[in-house]
Coordinates of C-alpha atoms (C1' of nucleotides) in Angstrom, one line a residue:
Chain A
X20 CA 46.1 84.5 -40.4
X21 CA 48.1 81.1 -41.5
X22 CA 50.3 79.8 -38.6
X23 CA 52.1 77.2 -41.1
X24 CA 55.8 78.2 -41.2
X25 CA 56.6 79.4 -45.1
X26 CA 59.5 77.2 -45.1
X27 CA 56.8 74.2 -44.7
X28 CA 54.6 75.6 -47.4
X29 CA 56.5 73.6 -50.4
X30 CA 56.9 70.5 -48.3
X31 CA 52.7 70.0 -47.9
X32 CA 52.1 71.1 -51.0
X33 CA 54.5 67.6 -52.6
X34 CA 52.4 65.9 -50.0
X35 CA 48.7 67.2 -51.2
X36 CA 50.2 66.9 -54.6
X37 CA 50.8 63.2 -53.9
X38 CA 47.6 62.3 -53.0
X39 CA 48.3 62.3 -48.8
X40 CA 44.9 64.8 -48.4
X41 CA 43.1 61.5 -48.0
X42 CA 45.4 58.0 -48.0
X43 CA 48.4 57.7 -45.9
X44 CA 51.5 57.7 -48.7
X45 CA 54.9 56.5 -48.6
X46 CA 57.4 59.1 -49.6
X47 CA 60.9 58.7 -48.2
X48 CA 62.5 62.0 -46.7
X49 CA 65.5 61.1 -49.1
X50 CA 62.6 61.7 -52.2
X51 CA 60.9 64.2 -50.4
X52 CA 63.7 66.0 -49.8
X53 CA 64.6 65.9 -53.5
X54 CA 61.5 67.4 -54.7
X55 CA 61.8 70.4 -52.2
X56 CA 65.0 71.0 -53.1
X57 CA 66.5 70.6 -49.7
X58 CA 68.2 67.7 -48.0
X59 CA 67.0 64.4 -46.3
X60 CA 67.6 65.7 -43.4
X61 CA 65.7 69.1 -44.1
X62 CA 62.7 66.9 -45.1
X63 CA 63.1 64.4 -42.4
X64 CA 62.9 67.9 -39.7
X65 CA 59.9 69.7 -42.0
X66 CA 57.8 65.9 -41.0
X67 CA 58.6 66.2 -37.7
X68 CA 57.7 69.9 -37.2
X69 CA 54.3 69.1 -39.3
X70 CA 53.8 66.4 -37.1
X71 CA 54.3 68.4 -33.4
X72 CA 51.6 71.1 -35.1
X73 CA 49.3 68.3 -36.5
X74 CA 49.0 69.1 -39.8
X75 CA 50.3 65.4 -40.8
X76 CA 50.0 62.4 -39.3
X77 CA 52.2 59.4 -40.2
X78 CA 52.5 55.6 -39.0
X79 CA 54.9 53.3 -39.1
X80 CA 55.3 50.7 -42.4
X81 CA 58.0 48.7 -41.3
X82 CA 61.0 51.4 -41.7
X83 CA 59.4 53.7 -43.9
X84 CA 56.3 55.8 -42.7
X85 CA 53.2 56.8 -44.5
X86 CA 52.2 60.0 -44.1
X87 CA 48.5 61.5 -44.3
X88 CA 48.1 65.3 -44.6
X89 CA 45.2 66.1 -41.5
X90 CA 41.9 68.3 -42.0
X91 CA 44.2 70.8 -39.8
X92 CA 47.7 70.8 -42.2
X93 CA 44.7 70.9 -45.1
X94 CA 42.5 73.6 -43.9
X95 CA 45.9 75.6 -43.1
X96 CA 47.1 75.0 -46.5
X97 CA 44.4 76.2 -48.4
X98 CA 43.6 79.4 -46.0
X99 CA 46.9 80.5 -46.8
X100 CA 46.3 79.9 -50.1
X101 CA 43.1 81.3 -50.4
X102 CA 44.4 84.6 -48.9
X103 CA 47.2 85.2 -51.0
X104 CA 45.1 84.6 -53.8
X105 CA 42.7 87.0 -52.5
X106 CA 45.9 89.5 -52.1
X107 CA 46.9 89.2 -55.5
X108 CA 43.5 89.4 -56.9
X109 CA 42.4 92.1 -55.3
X110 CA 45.2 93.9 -56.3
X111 CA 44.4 97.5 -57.7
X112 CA 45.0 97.4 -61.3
X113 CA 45.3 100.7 -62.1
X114 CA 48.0 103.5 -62.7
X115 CA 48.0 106.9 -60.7
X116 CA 49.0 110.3 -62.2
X117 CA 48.7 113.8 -60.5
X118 CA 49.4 116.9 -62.5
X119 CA 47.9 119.8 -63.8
X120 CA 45.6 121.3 -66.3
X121 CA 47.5 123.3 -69.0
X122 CA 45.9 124.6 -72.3
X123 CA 46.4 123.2 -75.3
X124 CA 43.2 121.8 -76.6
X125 CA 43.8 122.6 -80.4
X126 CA 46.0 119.8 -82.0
X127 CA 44.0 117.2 -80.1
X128 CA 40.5 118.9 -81.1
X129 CA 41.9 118.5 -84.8
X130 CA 42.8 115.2 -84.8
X131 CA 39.4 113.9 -82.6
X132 CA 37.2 115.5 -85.6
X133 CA 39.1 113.3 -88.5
X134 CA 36.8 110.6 -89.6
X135 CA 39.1 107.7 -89.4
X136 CA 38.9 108.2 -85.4
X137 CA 35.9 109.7 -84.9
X138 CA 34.4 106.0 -86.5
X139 CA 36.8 103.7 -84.1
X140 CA 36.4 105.9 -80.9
X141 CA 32.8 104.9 -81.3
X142 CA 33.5 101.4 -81.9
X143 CA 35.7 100.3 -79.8
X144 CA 35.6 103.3 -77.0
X145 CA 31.8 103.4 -77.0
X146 CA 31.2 107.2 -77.5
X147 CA 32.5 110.1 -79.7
X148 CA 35.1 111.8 -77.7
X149 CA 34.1 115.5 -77.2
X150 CA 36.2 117.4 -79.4
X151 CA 39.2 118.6 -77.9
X152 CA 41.8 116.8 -75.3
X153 CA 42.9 118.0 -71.5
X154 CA 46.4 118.0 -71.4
X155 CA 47.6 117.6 -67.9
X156 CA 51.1 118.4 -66.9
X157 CA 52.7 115.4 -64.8
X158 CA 54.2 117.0 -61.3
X159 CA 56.5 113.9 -60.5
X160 CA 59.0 112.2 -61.9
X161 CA 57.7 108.8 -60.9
X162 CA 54.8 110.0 -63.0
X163 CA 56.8 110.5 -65.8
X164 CA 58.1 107.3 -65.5
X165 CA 55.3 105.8 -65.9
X166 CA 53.8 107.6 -68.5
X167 CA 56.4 106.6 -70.9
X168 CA 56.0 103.0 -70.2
X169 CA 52.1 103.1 -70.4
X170 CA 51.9 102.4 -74.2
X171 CA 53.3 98.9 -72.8
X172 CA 50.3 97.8 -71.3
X173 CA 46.9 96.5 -73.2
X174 CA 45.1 98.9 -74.7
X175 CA 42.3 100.1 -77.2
X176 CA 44.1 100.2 -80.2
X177 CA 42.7 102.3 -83.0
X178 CA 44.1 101.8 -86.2
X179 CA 46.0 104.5 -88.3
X180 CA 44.7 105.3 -91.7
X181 CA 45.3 107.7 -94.6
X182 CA 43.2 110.5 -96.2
X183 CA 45.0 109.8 -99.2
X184 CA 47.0 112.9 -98.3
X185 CA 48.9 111.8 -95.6
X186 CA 48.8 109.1 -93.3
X187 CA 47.5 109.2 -89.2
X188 CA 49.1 107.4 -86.4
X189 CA 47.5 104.7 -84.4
X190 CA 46.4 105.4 -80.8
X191 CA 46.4 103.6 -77.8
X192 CA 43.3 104.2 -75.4
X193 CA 43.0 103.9 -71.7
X194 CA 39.9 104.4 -69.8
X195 CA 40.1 106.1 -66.7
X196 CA 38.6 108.1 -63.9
X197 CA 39.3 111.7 -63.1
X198 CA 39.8 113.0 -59.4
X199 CA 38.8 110.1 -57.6
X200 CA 35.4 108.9 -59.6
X201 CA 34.4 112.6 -60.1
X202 CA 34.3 111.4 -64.0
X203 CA 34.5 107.8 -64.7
X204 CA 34.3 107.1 -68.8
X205 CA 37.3 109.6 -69.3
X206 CA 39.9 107.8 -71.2
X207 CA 43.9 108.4 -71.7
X208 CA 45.5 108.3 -75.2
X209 CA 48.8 107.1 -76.5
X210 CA 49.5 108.4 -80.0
X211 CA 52.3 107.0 -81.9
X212 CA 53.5 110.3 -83.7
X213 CA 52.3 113.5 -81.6
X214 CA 55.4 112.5 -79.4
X215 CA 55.0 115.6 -76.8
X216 CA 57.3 114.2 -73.7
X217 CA 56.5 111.6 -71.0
X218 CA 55.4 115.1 -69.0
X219 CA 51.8 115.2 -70.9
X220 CA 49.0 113.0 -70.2
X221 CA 46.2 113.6 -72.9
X222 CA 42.4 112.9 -71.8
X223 CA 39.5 112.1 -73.8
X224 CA 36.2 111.8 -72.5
X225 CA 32.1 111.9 -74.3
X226 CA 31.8 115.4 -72.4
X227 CA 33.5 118.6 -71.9
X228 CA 35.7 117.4 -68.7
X229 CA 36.1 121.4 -67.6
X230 CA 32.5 121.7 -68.3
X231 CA 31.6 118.8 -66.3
X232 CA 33.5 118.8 -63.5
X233 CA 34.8 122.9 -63.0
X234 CA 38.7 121.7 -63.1
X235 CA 40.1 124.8 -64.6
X236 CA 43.3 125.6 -66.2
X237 CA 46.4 125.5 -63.5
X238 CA 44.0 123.4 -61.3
X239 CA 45.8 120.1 -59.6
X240 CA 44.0 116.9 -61.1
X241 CA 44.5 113.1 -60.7
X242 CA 43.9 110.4 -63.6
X243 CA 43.7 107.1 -62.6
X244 CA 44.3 104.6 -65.4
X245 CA 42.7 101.4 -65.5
X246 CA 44.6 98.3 -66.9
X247 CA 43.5 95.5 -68.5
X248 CA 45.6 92.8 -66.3
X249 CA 43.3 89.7 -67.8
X250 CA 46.6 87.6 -68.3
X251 CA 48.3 87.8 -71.5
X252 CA 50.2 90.9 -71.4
X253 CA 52.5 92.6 -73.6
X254 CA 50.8 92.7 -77.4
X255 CA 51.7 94.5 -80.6
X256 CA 52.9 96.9 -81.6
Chain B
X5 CA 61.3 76.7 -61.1
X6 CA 60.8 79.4 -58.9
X7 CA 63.6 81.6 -57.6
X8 CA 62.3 83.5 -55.2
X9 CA 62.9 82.6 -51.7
X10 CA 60.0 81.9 -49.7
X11 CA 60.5 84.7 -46.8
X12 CA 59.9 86.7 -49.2
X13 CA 56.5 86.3 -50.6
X14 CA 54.6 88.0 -48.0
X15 CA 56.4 90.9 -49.1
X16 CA 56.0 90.5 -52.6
X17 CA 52.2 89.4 -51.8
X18 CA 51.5 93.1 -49.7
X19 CA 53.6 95.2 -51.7
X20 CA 51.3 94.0 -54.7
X21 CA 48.0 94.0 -53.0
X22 CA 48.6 97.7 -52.4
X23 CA 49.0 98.4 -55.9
X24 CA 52.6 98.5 -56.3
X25 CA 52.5 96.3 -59.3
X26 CA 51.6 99.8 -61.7
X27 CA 52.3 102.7 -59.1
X28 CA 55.0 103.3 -57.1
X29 CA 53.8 103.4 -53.6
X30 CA 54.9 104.6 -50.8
X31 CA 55.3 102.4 -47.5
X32 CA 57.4 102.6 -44.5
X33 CA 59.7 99.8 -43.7
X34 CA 57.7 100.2 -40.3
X35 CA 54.4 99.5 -41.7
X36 CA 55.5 97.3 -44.3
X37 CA 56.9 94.9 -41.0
X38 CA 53.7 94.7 -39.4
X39 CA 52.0 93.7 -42.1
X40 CA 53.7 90.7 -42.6
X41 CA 54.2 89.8 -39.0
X42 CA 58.5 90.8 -38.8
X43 CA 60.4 93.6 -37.2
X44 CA 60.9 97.4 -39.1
X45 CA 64.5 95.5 -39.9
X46 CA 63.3 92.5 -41.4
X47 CA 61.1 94.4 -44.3
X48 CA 64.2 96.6 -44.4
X49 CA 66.5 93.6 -45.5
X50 CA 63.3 92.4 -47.2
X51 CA 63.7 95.5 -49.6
X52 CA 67.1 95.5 -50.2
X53 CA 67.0 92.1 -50.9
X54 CA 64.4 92.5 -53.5
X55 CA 66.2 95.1 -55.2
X56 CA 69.2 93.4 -55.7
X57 CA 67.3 90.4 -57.3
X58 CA 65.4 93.2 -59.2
X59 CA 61.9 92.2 -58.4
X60 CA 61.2 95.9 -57.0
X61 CA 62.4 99.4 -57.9
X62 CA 62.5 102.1 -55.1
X63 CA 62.9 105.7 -56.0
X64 CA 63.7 108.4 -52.7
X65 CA 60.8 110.6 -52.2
X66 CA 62.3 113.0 -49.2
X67 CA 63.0 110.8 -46.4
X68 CA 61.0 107.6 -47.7
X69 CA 61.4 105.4 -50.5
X70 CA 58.5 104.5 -52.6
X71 CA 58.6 100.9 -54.2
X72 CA 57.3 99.3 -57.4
X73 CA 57.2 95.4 -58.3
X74 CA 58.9 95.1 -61.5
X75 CA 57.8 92.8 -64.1
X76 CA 60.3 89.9 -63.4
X77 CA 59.4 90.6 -59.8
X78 CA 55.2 89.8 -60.8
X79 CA 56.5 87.6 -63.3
X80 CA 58.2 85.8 -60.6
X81 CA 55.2 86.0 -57.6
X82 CA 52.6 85.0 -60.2
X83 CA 54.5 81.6 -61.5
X84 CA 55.2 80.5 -58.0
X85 CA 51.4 81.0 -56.8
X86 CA 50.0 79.2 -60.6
X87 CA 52.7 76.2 -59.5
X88 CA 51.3 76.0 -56.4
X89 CA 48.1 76.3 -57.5
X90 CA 48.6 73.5 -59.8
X91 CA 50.0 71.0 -57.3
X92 CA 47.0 71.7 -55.4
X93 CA 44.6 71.3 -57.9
X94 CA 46.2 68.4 -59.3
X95 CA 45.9 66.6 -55.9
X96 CA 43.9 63.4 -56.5
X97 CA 40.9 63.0 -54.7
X98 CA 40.4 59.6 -54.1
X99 CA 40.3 57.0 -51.6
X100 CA 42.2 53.9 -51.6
X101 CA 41.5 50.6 -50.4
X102 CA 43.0 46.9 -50.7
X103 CA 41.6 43.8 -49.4
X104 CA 40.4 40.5 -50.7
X105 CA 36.7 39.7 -51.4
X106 CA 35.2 37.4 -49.2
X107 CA 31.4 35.6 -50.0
X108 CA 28.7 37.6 -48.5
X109 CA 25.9 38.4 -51.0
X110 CA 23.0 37.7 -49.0
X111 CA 22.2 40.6 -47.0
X112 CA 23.5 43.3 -49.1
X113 CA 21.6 41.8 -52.4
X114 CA 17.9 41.7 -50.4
X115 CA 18.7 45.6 -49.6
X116 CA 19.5 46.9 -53.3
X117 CA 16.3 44.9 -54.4
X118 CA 14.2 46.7 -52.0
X119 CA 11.8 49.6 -54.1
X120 CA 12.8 52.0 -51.4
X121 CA 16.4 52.6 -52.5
X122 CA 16.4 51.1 -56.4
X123 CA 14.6 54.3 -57.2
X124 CA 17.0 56.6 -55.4
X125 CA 20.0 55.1 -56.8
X126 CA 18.6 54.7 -60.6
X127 CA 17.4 58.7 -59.5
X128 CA 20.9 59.8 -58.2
X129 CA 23.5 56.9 -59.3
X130 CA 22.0 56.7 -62.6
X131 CA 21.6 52.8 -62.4
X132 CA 19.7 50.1 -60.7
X133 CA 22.5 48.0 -59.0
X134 CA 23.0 44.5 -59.5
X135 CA 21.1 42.2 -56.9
X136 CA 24.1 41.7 -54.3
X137 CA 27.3 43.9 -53.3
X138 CA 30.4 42.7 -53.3
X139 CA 32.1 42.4 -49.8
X140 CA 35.4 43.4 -49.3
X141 CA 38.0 42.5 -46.2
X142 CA 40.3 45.4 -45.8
X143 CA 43.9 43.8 -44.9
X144 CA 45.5 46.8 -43.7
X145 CA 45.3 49.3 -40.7
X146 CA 45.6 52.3 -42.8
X147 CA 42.4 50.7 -44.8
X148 CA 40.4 50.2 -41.7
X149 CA 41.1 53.4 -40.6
X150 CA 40.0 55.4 -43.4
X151 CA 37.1 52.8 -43.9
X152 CA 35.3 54.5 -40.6
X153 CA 36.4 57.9 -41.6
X154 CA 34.7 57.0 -44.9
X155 CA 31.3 58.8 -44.2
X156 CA 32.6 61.9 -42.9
X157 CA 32.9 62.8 -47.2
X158 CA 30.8 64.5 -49.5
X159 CA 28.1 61.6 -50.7
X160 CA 25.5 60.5 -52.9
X161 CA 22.9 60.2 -50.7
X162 CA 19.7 58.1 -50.3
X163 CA 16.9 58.8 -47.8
X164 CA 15.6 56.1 -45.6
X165 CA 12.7 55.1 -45.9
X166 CA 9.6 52.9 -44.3
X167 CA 7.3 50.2 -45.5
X168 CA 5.0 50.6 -42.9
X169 CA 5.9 47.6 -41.7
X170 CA 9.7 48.5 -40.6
X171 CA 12.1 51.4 -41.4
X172 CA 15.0 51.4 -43.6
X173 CA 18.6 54.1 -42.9
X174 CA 20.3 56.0 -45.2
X175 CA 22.5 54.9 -47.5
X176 CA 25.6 56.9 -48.9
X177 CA 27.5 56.0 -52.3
X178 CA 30.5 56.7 -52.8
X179 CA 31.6 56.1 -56.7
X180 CA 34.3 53.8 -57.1
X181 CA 36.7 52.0 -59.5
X182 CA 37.9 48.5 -59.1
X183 CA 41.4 47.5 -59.8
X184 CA 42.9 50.5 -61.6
X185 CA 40.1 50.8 -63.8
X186 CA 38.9 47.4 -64.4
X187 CA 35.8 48.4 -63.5
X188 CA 34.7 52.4 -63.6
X189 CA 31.5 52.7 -62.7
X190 CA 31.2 51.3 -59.6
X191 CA 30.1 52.7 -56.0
X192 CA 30.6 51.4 -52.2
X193 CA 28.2 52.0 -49.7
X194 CA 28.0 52.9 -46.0
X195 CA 24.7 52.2 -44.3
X196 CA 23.5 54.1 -41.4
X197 CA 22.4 50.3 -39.7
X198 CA 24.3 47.4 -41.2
X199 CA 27.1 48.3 -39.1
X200 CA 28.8 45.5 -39.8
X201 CA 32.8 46.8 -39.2
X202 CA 35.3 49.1 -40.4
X203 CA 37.3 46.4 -42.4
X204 CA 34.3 45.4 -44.3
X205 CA 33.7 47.6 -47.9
X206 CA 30.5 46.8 -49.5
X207 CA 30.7 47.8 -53.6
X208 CA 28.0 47.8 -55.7
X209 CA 27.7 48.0 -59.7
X210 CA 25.3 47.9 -62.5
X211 CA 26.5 44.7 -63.6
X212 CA 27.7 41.9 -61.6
X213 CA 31.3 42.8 -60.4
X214 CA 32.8 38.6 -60.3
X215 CA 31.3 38.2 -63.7
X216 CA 32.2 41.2 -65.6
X217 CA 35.9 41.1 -64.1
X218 CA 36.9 37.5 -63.4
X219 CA 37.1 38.5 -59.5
X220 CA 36.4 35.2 -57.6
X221 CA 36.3 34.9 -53.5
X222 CA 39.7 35.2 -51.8
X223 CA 41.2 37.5 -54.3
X224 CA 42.9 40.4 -53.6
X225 CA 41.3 44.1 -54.8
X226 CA 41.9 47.8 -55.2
X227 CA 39.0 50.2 -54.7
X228 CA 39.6 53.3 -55.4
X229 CA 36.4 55.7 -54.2
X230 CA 36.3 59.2 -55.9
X231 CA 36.1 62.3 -53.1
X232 CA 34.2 65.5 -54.4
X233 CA 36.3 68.3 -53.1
X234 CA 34.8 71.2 -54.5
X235 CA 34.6 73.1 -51.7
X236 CA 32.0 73.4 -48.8
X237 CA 33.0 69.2 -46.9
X238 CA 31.4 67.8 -44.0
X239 CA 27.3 67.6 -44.3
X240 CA 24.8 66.0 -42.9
X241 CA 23.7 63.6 -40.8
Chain C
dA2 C1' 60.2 110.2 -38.6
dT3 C1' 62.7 107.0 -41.7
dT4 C1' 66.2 103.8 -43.4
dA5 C1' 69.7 100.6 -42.6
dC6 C1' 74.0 99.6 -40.2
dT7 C1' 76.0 96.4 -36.6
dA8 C1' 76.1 92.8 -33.4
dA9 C1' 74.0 89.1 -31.3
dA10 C1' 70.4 85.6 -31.0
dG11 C1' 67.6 82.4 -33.2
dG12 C1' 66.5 79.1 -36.8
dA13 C1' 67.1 76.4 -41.0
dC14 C1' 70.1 73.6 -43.2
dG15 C1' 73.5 70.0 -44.7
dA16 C1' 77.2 66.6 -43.4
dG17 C1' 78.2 62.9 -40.8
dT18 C1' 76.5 59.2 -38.6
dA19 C1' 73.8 56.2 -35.1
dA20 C1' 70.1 53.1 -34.7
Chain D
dT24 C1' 67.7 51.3 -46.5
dT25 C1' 65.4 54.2 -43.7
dT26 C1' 64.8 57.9 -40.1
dA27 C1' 66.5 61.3 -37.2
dC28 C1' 70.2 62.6 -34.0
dT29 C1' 74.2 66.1 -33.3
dC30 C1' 76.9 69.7 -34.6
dG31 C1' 78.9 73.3 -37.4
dT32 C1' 77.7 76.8 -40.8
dC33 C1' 75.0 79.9 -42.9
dC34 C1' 70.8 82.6 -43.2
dT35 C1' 67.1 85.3 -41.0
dT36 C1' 65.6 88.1 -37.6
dT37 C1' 65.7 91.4 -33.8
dA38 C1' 67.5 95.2 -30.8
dG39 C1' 70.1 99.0 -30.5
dT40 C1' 71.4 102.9 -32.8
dA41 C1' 73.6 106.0 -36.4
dA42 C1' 72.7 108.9 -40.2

DNA sequence: ATTACTAAAGGACGAGTAA
DNA sequence: TTTACTCGTCCTTTAGTAA
């Protein structure tokens, strides 16, 4: 959609950043060329090329010009802006994993029933996980991949705690969808000791997730992990 | 402060609005080349490029490659676009003018002491002007020129009205300060009638504008008129 | 079908310099 | 001092094509 050359982008940005959307400004190309990083020269051709396509206009000021950025260079400007904002906005921020079911719900039924967990899930998850996990057996490597760098992102973090007999983990949740939005409050969970392999993914959700949606064991499934990208990545710990 | 060349941010821009900041994705070099307006070969070098600076990661899947932005990559994308966004946002709106004040009370004062407007512009300006506006010669070209393109902005604007006896135009305000903040408060006008011509700026101010800053006839002046760019320019009438 | 090499064309840039 | 011309160099892109 923008027709402004990307090589001209940084030269109307000094210029908007200078005030030129409305008064005609006196920049030399020698500073202007400075501030872009390029030569006079370069600066003294991007003018002249902004000129030809009407996105500036300049007069003469003795031997200097001033320079005014027109309603065309602006409304070109901020389009392009506007739709690589939109681009990066709209980005999907989410992680993709295929696998498939496997048995295995025991250790993870024990440790959803412990009190110390039970009490957070409901907190900070919203609901009481249904006792018992789905393990799902990543196919890829690029899955694996990325499930050993999901405990990186921003999570809900449930504190460990001891029963006085020994001391529990903390775990990292992740909300996410199963199959496409056939379940959408399941959530993912990073544990800081069961330390399986970067091949398991283990889901949580308020339900039974065979019950509720027929996968059975063996059957391929895909968890889509949301991520919190609200800037300010990268916590603790 | 950015390192990233710019030929490469449509690129970067595409390969993250399909989601490759989480998931490796899988795009042709065809595809990827359409999308951002080059050849198959262009995205090609595009890639490799990107790789060597390490702002993707490709893995082979069979014949195709399937690409991921790393985090210096987003790191990189993301402090571009908030510089530019900055710059941007930082532009100054404002308009401004130079001149010297010339005499000229008369007219303007018997029109602010008319009921008609003092309402509107205690209602919208938030004070009742002081009896008399303060004429300015523009000196310039420049001045002049964006004098008559004055009206075209976003305005304060105050109905005509009728007396029964004759009717009155509309009047738009423009808020204003006088020499570099001397005066803050300010506002110049542009009437729909008194067309009197484009190097004539007419200020107005709660107080009287020679008295409260010394400014006698013949001096020279800055006005600097505040634009409203938040978005959505160019209304009516 | 897909990537990426090569060669050649096109464009951007900087140095030198005229006006 | 300023702008902008020419020209040589380097970078980017494309077409053709190999793997």
């Amino acid at each position: 959609m923008p027709e402004i050359k990307l090589q001209h982008i940084l030269t109307m940005v000094q210029l908007l950043s200078k005030g030129a959307r409305h008064n005609f400004i006196e920049v030399t190309t020698a500073d202007l060329g400075k501030n872009i990083g390029r030569s006079q020269q370069a600066a003294s051709k991007h003018l002249l090329d902004l000129e030809t396509a009407g996105y500036i206009e300049r007069v003469r000021r003795g031997q200097k010009f001033a320079v005014r950025v027109t309603d065309k260079g602006n409304t070109e400007i901020q389009s392009l802006f506007a739709s690589l904002k939109s681009a990066l906005e709209s980005a999907p921020a989410a992680i993709d994993f295929e696998g498939s079911v496997v048995s295995g719900m025991g250790e993870g039924a024990y440790y959803m029933s412990l009190e110390g967990y039970k009490k957070q899930f409901l907190e900070k998850l919203g609901y009481e996980p249904y006792p018992g996990t789905l393990n799902v057996r990543l196919t890829d490597q690029v899955y694996m991949n990325a499930r050993r760098e999901l405990g990186r992102h921003p999570s809900i973090f449930l504190e460990g705690f001891s029963d006085g007999t020994r001391t529990y983990g903390w775990v990292k949740c992740y909300r996410a969808s199963i199959n496409d939005g056939a379940m959408e409050n399941a959530a993912v969970l990073v544990l800081e000791r069961t330390h399986y392999d970067d091949s398991m993914l283990e889901v949580i959700a308020p339900v039974s997730i065979k019950d509720a949606t027929g996968i059975k064991n063996g059957d391929r499934i895909k968890v889509q992990v949301r991520i919190d990208n609200s800037h300010g990545h990268h916590q603790m710990p």
